[in-house]
Coordinates of C-alpha atoms in Angstrom, one line a residue:
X849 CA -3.6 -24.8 -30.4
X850 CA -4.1 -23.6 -26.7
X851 CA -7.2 -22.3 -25.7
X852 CA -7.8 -18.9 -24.8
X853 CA -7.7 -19.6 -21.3
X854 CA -4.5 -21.9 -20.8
X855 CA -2.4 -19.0 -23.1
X856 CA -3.8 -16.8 -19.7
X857 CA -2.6 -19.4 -17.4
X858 CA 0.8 -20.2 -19.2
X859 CA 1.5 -16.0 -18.9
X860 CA 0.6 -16.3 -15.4
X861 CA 3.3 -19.3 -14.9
X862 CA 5.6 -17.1 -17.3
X863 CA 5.4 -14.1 -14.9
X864 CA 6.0 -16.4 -11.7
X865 CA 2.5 -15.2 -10.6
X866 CA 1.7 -18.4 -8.2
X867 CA -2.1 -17.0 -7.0
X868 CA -4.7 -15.2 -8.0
X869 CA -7.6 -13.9 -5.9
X870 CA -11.0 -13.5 -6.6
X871 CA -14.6 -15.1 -7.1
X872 CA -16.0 -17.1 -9.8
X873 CA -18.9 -17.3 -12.1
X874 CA -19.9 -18.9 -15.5
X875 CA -17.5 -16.9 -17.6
X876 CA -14.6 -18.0 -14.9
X877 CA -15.0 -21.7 -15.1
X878 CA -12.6 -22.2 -18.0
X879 CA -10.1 -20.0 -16.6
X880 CA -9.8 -21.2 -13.1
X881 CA -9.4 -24.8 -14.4
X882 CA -6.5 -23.6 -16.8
X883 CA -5.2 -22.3 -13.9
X884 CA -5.4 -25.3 -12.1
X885 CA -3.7 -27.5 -14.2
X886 CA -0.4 -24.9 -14.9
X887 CA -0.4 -25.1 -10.7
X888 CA -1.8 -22.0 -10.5
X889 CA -3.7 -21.4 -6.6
X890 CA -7.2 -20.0 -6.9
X891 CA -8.0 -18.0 -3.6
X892 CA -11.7 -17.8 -3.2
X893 CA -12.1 -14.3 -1.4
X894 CA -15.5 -13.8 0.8
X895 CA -16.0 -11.1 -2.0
X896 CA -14.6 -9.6 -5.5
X897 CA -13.8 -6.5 -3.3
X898 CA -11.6 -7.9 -1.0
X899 CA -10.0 -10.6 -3.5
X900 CA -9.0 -7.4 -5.6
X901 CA -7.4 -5.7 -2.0
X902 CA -5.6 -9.6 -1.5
X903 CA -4.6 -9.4 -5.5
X904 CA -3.2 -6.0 -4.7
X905 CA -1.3 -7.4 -1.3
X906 CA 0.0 -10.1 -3.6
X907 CA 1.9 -7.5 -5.8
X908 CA 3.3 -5.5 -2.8
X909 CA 4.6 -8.4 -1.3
X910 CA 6.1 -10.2 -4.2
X911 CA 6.7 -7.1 -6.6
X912 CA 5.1 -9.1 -9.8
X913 CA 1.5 -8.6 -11.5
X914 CA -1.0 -9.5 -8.7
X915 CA -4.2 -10.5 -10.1
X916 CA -7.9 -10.8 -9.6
X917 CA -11.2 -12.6 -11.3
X918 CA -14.4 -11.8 -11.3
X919 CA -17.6 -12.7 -12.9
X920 CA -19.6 -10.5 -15.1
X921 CA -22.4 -7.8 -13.7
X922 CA -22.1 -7.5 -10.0
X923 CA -18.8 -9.9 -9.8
X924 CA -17.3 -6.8 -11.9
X925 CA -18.9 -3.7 -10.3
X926 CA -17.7 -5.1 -7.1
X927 CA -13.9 -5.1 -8.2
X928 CA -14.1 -1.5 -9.0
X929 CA -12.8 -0.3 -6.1
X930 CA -10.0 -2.6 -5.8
X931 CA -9.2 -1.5 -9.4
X932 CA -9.5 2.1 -8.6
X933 CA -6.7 1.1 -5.2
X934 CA -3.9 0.0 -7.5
X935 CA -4.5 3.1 -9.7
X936 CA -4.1 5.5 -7.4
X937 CA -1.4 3.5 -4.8
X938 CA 1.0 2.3 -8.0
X939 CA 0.4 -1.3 -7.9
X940 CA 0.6 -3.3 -10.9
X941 CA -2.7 -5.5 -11.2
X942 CA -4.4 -7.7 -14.0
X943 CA -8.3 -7.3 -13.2
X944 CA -10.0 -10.1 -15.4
X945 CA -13.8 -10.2 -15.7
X946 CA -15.9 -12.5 -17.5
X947 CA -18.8 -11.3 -19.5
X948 CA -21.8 -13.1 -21.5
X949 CA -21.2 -14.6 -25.1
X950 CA -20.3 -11.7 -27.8
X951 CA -23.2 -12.8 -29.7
X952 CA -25.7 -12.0 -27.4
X953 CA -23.7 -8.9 -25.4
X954 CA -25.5 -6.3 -27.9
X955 CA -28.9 -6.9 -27.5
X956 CA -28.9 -8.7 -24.5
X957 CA -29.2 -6.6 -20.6
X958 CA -29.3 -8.9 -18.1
X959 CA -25.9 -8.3 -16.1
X960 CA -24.4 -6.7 -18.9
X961 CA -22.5 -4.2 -18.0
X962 CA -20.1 -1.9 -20.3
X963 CA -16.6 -3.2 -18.9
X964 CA -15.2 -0.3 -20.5
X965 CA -17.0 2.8 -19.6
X966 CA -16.9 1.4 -15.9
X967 CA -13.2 0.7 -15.7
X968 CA -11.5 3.1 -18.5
X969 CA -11.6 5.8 -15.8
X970 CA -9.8 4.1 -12.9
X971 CA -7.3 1.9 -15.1
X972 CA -4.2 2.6 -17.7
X973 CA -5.5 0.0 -19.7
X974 CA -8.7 -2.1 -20.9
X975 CA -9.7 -4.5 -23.5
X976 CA -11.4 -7.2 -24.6
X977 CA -9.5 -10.4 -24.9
X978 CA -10.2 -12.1 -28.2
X979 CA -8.7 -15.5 -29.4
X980 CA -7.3 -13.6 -32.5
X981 CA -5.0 -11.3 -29.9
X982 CA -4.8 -13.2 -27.0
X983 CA -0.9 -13.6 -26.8
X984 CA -0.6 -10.0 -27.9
X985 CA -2.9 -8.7 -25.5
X986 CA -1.9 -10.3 -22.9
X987 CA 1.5 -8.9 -23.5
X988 CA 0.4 -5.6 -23.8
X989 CA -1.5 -6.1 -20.4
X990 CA 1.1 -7.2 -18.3
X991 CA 3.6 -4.2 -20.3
X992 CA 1.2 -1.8 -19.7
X993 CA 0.3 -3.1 -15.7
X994 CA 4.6 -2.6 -15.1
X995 CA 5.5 0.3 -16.5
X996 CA 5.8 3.3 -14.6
X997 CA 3.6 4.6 -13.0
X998 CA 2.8 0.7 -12.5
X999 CA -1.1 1.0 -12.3
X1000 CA -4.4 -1.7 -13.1
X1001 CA -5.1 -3.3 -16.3
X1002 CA -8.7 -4.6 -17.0
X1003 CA -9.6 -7.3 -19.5
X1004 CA -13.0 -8.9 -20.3
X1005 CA -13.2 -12.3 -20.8
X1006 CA -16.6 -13.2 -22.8
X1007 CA -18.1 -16.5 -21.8
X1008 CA -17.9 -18.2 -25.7
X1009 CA -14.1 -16.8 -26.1
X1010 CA -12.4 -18.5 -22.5
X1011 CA -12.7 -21.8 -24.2
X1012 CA -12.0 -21.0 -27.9
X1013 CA -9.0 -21.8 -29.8
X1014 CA -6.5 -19.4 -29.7
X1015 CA -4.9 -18.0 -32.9
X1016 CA -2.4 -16.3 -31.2
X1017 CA -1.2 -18.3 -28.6
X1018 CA 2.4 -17.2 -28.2
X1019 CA 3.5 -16.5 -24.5
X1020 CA 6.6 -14.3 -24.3
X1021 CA 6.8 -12.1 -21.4
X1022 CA 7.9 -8.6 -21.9
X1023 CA 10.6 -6.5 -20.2
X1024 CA 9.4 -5.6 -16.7
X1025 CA 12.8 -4.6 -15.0
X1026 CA 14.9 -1.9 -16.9
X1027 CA 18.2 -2.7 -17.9
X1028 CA 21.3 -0.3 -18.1
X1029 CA 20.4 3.3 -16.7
X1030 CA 19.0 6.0 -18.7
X1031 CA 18.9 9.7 -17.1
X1032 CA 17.4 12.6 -18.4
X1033 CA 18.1 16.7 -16.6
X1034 CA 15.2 19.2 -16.7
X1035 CA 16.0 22.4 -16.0
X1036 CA 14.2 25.8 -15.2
X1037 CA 16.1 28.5 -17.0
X1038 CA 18.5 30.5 -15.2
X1039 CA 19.3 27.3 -12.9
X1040 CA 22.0 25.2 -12.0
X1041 CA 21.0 22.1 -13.7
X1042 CA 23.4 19.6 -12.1
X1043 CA 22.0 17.9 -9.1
X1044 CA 25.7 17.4 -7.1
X1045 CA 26.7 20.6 -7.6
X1046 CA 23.3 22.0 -6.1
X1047 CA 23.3 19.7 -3.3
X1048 CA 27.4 20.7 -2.6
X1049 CA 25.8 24.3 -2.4
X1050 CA 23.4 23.2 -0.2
X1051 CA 23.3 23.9 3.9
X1052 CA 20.5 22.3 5.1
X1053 CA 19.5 19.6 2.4
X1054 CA 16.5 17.2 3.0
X1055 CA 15.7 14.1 1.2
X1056 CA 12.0 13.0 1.5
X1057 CA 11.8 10.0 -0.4
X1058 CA 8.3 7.6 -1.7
X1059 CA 6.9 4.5 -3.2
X1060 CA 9.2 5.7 -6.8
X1061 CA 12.6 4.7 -4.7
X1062 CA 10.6 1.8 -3.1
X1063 CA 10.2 0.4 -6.4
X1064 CA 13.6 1.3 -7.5
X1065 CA 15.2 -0.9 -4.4
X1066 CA 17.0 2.4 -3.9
X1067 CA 17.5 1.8 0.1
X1068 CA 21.1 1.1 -0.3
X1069 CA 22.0 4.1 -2.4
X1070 CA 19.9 6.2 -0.2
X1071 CA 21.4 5.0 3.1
X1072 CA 24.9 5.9 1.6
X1073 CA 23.9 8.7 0.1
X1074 CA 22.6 10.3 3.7
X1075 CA 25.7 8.8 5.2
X1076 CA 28.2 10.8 2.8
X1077 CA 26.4 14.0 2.8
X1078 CA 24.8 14.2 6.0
X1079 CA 21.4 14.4 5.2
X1080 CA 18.2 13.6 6.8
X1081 CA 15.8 11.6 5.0
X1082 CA 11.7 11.8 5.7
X1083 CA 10.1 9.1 3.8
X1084 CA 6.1 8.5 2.6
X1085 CA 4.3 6.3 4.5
X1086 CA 3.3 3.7 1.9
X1087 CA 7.7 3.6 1.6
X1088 CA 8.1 3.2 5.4
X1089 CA 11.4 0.5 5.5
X1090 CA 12.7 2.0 2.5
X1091 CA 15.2 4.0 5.0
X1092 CA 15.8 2.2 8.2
X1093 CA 14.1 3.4 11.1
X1094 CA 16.7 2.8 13.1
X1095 CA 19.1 4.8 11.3
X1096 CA 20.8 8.0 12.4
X1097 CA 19.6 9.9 9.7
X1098 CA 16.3 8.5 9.7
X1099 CA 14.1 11.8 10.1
X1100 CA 10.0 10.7 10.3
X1101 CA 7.2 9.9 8.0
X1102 CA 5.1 12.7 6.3
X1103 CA 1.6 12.9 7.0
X1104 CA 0.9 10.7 9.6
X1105 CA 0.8 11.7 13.1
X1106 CA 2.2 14.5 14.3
X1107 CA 2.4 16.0 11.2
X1108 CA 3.0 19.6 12.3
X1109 CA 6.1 18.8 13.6
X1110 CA 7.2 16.8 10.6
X1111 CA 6.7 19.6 8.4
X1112 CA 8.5 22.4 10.4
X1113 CA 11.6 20.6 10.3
X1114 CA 11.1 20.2 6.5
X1115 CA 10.6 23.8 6.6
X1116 CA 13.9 24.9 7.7
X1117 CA 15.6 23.1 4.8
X1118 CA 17.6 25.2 2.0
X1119 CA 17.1 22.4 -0.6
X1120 CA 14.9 19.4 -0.8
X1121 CA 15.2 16.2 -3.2
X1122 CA 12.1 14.4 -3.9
X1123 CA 13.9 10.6 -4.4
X1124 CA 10.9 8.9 -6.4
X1125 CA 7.9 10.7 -3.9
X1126 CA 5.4 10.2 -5.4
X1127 CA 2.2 13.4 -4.5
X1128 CA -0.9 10.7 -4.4
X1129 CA 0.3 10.5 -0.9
X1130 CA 0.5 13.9 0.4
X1131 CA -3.0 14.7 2.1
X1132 CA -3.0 18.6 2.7
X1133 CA -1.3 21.2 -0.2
X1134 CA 2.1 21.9 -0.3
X1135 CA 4.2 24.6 -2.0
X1136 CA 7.8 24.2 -1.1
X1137 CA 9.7 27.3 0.0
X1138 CA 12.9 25.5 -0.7
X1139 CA 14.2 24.8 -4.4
X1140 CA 13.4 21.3 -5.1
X1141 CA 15.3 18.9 -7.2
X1142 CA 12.8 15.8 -8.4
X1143 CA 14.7 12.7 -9.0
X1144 CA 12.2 9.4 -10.6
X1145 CA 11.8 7.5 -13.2
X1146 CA 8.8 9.8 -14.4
X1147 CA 9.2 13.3 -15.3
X1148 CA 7.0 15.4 -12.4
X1149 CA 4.0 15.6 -14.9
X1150 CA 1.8 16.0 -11.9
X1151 CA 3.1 19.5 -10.7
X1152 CA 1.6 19.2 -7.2
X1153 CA 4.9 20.8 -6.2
X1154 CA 7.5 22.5 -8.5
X1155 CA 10.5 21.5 -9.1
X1156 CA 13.5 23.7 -10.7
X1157 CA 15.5 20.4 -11.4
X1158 CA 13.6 17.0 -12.7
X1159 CA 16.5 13.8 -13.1
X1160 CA 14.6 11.2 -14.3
X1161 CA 15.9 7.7 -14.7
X1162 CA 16.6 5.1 -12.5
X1163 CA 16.0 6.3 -8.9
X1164 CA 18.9 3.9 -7.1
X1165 CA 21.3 4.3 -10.1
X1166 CA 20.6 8.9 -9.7
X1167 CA 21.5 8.3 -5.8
X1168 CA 24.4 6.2 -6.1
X1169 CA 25.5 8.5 -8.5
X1170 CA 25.2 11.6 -5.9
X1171 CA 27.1 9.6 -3.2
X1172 CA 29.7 8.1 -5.0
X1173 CA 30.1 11.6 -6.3
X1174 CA 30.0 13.8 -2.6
X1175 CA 33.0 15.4 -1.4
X1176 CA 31.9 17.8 1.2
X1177 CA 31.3 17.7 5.2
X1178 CA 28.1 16.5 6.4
X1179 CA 25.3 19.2 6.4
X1180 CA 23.4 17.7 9.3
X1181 CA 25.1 16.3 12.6
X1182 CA 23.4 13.0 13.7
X1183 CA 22.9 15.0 17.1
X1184 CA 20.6 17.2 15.2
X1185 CA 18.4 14.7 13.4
X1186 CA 18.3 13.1 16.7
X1187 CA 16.9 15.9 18.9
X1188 CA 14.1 16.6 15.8
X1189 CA 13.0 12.9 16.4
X1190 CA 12.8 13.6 20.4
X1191 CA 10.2 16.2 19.0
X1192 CA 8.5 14.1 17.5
X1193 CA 8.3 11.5 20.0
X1194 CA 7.1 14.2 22.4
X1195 CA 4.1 15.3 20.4
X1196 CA 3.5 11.2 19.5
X1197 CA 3.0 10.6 23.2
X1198 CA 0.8 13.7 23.9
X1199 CA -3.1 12.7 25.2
X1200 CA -2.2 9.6 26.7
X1201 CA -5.0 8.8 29.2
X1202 CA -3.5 7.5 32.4
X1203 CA -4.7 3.9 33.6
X1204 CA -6.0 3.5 29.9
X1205 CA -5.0 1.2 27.3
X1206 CA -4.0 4.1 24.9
X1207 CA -3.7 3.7 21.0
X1208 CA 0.1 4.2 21.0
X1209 CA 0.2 1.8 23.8
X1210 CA -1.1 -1.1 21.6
X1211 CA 1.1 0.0 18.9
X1212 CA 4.1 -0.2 21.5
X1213 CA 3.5 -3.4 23.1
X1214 CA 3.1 -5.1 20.1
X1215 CA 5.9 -4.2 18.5
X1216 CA 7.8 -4.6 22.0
X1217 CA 6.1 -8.7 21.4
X1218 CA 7.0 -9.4 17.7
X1219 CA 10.2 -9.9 15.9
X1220 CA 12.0 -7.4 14.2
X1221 CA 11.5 -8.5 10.1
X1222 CA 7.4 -8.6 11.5
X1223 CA 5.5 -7.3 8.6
X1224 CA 2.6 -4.7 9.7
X1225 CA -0.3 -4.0 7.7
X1226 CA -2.5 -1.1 8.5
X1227 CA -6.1 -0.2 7.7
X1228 CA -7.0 3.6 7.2
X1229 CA -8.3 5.4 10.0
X1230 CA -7.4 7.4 12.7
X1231 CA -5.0 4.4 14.2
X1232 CA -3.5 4.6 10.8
X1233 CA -1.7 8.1 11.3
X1234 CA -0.3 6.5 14.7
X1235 CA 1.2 3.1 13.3
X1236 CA 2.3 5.0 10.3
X1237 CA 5.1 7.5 12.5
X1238 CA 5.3 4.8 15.6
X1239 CA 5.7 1.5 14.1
X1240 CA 9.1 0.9 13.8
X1241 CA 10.5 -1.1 10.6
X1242 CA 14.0 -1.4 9.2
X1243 CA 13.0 -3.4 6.3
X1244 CA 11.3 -1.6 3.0
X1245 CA 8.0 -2.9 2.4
X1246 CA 8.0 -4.0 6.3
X1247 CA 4.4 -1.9 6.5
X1248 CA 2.0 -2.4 3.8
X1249 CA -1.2 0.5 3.4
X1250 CA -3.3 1.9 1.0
X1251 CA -2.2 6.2 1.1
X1252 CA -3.1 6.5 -2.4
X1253 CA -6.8 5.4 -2.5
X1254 CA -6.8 5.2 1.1
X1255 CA -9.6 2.2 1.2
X1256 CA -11.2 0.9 4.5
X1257 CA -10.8 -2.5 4.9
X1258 CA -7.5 -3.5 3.1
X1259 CA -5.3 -4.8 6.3
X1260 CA -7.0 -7.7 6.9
X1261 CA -7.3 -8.9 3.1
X1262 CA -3.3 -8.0 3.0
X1263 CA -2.4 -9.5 6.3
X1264 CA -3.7 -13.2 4.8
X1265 CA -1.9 -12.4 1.6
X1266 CA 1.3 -11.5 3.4
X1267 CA 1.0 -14.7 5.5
X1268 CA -0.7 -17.1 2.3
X1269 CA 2.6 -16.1 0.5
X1270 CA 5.1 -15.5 3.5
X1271 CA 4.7 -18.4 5.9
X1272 CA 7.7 -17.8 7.5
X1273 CA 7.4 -13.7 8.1
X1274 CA 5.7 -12.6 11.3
X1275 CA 2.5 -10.6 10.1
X1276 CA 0.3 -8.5 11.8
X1277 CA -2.6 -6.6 11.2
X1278 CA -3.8 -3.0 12.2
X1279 CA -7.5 -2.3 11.7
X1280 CA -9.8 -0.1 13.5
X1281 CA -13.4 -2.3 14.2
X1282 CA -15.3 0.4 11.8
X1283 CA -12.6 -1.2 8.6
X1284 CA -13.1 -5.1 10.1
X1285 CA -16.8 -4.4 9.6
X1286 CA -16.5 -4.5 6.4
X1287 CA -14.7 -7.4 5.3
X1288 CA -14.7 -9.5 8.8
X1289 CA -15.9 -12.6 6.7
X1290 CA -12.2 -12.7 5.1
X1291 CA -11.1 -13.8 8.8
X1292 CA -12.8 -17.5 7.8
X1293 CA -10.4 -17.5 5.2
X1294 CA -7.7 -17.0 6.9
X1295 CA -9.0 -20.1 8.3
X1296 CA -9.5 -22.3 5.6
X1297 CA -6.3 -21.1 4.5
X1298 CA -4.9 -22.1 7.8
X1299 CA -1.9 -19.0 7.9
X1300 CA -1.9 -17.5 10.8
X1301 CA -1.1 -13.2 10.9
X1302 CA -1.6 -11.6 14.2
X1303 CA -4.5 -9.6 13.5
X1304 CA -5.0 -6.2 16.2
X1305 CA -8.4 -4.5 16.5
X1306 CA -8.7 -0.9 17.9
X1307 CA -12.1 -1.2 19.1
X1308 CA -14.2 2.2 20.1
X1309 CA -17.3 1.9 18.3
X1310 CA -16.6 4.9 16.0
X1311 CA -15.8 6.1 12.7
X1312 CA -12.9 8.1 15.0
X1313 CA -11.7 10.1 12.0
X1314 CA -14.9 11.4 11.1
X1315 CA -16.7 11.9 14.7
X1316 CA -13.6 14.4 15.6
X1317 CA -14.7 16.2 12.8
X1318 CA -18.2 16.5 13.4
X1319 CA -16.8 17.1 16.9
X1320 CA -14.4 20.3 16.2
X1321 CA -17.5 21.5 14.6
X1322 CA -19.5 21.1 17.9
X1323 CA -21.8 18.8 15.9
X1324 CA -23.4 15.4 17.3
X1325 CA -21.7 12.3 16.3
X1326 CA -24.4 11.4 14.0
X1327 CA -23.7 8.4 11.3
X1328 CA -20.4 7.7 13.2
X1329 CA -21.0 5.3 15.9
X1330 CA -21.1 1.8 15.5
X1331 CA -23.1 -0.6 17.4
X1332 CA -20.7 -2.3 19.8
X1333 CA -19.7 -5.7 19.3
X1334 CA -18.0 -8.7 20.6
X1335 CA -15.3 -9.1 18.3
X1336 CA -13.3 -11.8 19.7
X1337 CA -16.3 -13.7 19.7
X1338 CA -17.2 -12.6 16.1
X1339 CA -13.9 -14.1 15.5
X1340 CA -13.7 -17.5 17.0
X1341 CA -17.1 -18.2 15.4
X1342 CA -15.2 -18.1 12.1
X1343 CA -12.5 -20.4 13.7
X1344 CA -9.8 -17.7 15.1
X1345 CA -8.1 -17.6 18.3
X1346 CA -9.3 -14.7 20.3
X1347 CA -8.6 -12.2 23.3
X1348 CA -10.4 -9.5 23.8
X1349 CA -8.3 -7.0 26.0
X1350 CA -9.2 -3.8 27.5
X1351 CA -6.0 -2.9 29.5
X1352 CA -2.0 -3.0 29.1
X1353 CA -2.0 -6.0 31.5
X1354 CA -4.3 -8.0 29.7
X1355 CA -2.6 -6.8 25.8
X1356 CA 0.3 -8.4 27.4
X1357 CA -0.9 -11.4 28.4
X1358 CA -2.3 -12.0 24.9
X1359 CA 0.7 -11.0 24.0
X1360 CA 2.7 -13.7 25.7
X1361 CA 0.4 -16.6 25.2
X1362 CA 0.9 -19.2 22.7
X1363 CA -0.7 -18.5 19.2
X1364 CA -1.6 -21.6 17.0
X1365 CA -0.1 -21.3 13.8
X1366 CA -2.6 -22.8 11.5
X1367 CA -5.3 -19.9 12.0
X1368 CA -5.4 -16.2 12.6
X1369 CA -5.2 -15.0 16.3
X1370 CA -7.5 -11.6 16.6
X1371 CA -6.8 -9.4 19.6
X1372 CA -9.8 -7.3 20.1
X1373 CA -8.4 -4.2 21.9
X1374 CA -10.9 -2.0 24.0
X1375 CA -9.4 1.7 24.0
X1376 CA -10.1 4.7 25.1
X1377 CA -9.8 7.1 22.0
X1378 CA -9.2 10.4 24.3
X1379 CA -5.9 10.5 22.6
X1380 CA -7.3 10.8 19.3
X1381 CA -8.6 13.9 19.9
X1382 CA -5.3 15.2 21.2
X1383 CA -3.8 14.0 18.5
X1384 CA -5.8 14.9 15.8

């Protein structure tokens, strides 16, 4: 019989699951070596935190299970939040966390912690893995992890079990991808329930399409769709790619910069199809005027917005479906979806400080430096909203964030994922120097793990999101400022290459100089956030 731990190591190697991130302890000892033997890499993060926000990365990147160890006690409280990131962002993860022997967890207290209580609230799923159930529970875990919404699992792992004998040690991986298409219609009463015939009734249809058509690989039955028709399609920022920024039809991003502008054009549409938008993402309230249609492979249980039509099923297999199925004249000209993003580009540009190294010019000249198929990561914060409308990608999943959760600190622990598991993909990373702060130590992994992402520091000594607040309110910027710091030097002490810029000239000379590529490059950029505040 396998032991507990190599039946979790052989589902790992089942679901093509290559590494998992996280930090170890006694209960973990077992595991990691099973794990080791079935070729599986163990990534040490700097902390559980950040190894959760790398386990998450994982997932993006590859679309399977990513997933993250921890110890008991702390090791476990400190995962919490990378937990409560994949709930809230729809990212499959197994969280696995050791605890002491079963026969001392009830009377004992010494980092004991109820795995249970703490994670129920911020997972779909938790247990306790037994040697009985393992096979089965595993199974249920990674089931439970896929399905839709795709979410966090947590198990616990007691220290006396990861070494035991399993009685169930079968490893059969269940279904993750669906197969055939099953739709369902919803309809308000009194409604036209058929989705074509209301769009072919339609004079000013918008699509605004999220992370449910992401998932779904729906960009090619998308792209046709707003081809046949003639629509414009808006897209959420954690499904930027998922329509081709380059496209004609190609509108904007909700809810990132210039927002106003994003959402008067959606205002003057007649009909509005939600293709797999998921409403974690939306930041302010919204109450269509339009009728909307909601097309995902989950019935709109959230009711955020209302919907007089709900097709649920396959997101790609509903849109193909609509364009194979379109007969009419375009609704939109290309000239008119054009002159909305002028607009746009307008109001992105406003504030600009003259003879400053402005936030949009970062953004610009490093996309103007890296390849096209560059993957971007971005950190929340008020550089965020800016890379989240400017940065341009053609590719879906080219720009990886956390909108659900919204959690400081995740570029940098994706950027080294992306890179650890893309060698070959141009990464870079967007943070702010308030989200380095707290998980700069992951830049000596990047290190050990010699990859090599591009990693881009807006540096103003503030907590810029916040401070404009206080600042609207005519309060002092108090618990906002950050002491400044030399972050290029930071940065080479933990064996980076390093610039640290404070003008256009000098980005672009870091820009053009050779990068090694067995370590992370950090460009620390010194800007002046006036246009922020215009911005914002």
């Amino acid at each position: 019989m396998a032991t507990v731990s190599e039946v979790i190591a052989g589902y790992l190697g089942a679901a093509g699951i290559g590494h998992v991130f996280g930090y170890p302890g006694d209960p973990s000892v077992e595991v990691i070596e099973a794990m080791r033997k079935a070729g599986i890499r163990f990534v040490l993060g700097r902390r559980e935190g950040t190894a959760g926000l790398m386990a998450l990365a994982y997932a993006q990147v590859t679309g399977r299970p990513g997933v993250a160890l921890s110890t008991l006690g702390p090791g476990s409280s400190n995962m919490t939040n990378a937990v409560a990131t994949a709930l809230l962002d729809r990212v499959p993860l197994v969280a696995i966390s050791g605890q002491i022997e079963t026969r001392r967890e009830a009377v004992f207290t010494h980092q004991v912690l109820n795995h249970a209580q703490m994670f129920g609230p911020i997972s779909k799923w938790t247990a306790e893995l037994r040697a009985s159930a393992a096979g089965a529970t595993l199974r249920r875990a990674f089931r439970t992890a896929t399905a839709e919404r795709p979410g966090p699992v947590h198990l616990t792992t007691p220290a006396d079990v990861v070494g035991a004998e399993a009685g169930d040690d079968t490893i059969m991986l269940p279904p993750m991808r669906p197969v055939g298409v099953a739709t369902q219609v919803f309809a308000a009463p009194g409604v036209v329930a058929d989705p074509l015939k209301r769009l072919a009734a339609a004079r000013r249809p918008i699509i605004v399409a999220g992370i449910g058509a992401l998932r779904a690989g729906a960009t090619a039955p998308l792209v046709r769709l707003a081809e046949a028709a003639g629509v414009p399609v808006i897209v959420s920022p954690m499904a930027k790619g998922l329509m081709p920024e380059d496209h004609p039809y190609f509108a904007s991003v909700l809810d990132m910069a210039c927002n106003d502008v994003v959402w008067d054009f959606l205002k003057g549409a007649d009909l509005i199809l939600c293709a797999g938008f998921d409403a974690v993402e939306l930041i302010k309230n919204w109450t269509p005027k339009a009728p909307v249609i909601h097309i995902d492979g989950m019935a709109n249980i959230d009711q955020v917005y209302p919907a007089e039509v709900e097709v649920v099923g396959d997101v790609a297999a509903i849109l193909a479906a609509l364009a194979d199925g379109w007969q009419g004249e375009a609704r939109w000209r290309e000239a008119e979806v054009a002159a909305h993003r002028e607009t746009l580009s307008k109001a992105y540009y406003e504030g600009r400080v003259a003879g400053a190294l402005n936030p949009t010019d970062v953004i610009d000249q490093v996309r103007a430096a890296l390849p096209a198929n560059t993957r971007a990561t971005a950190d929340v914060g008020s550089h965020k909203l800016l890379v989240g409308q400017g940065w341009r990608t053609t590719l879906p999943g080219g720009v990886l964030m956390t909108n659900g959760l919204s959690s400081m600190g995740y570029a940098l622990p994706a950027a080294i994922t992306a890179a650890l598991v893309e060698p070959e993909r141009p990464c870079v990373c967007f943070s702010g120097d308030g989200g380095l702060a707290m998980v700069q130590s992951e830049l000596s992994l990047g290190t050990e793990l010699e990859v090599a992402p591009l990693v881009v520091v807006f540096c103003d000594d503030s907590l810029n999101r916040i401070e404009l607040k206080q600042m609207r309110r005519q309060y002092p910027a108090e618990g906002t400022r950050l002491m400044p710091i030399d972050v290029a030097r930071a940065a080479e002490s933990m064996g980076c290459h390093a610039h640290g810029v404070d003008s256009s000239a000098g980005l672009d000379r870091a820009l053009a100089a050779d990068r090694p590529t067995d370590r992370p490059t950090v460009i620390a950029a010194r800007i002046d956030p006036a246009q922020y505040a215009a911005q914002f």
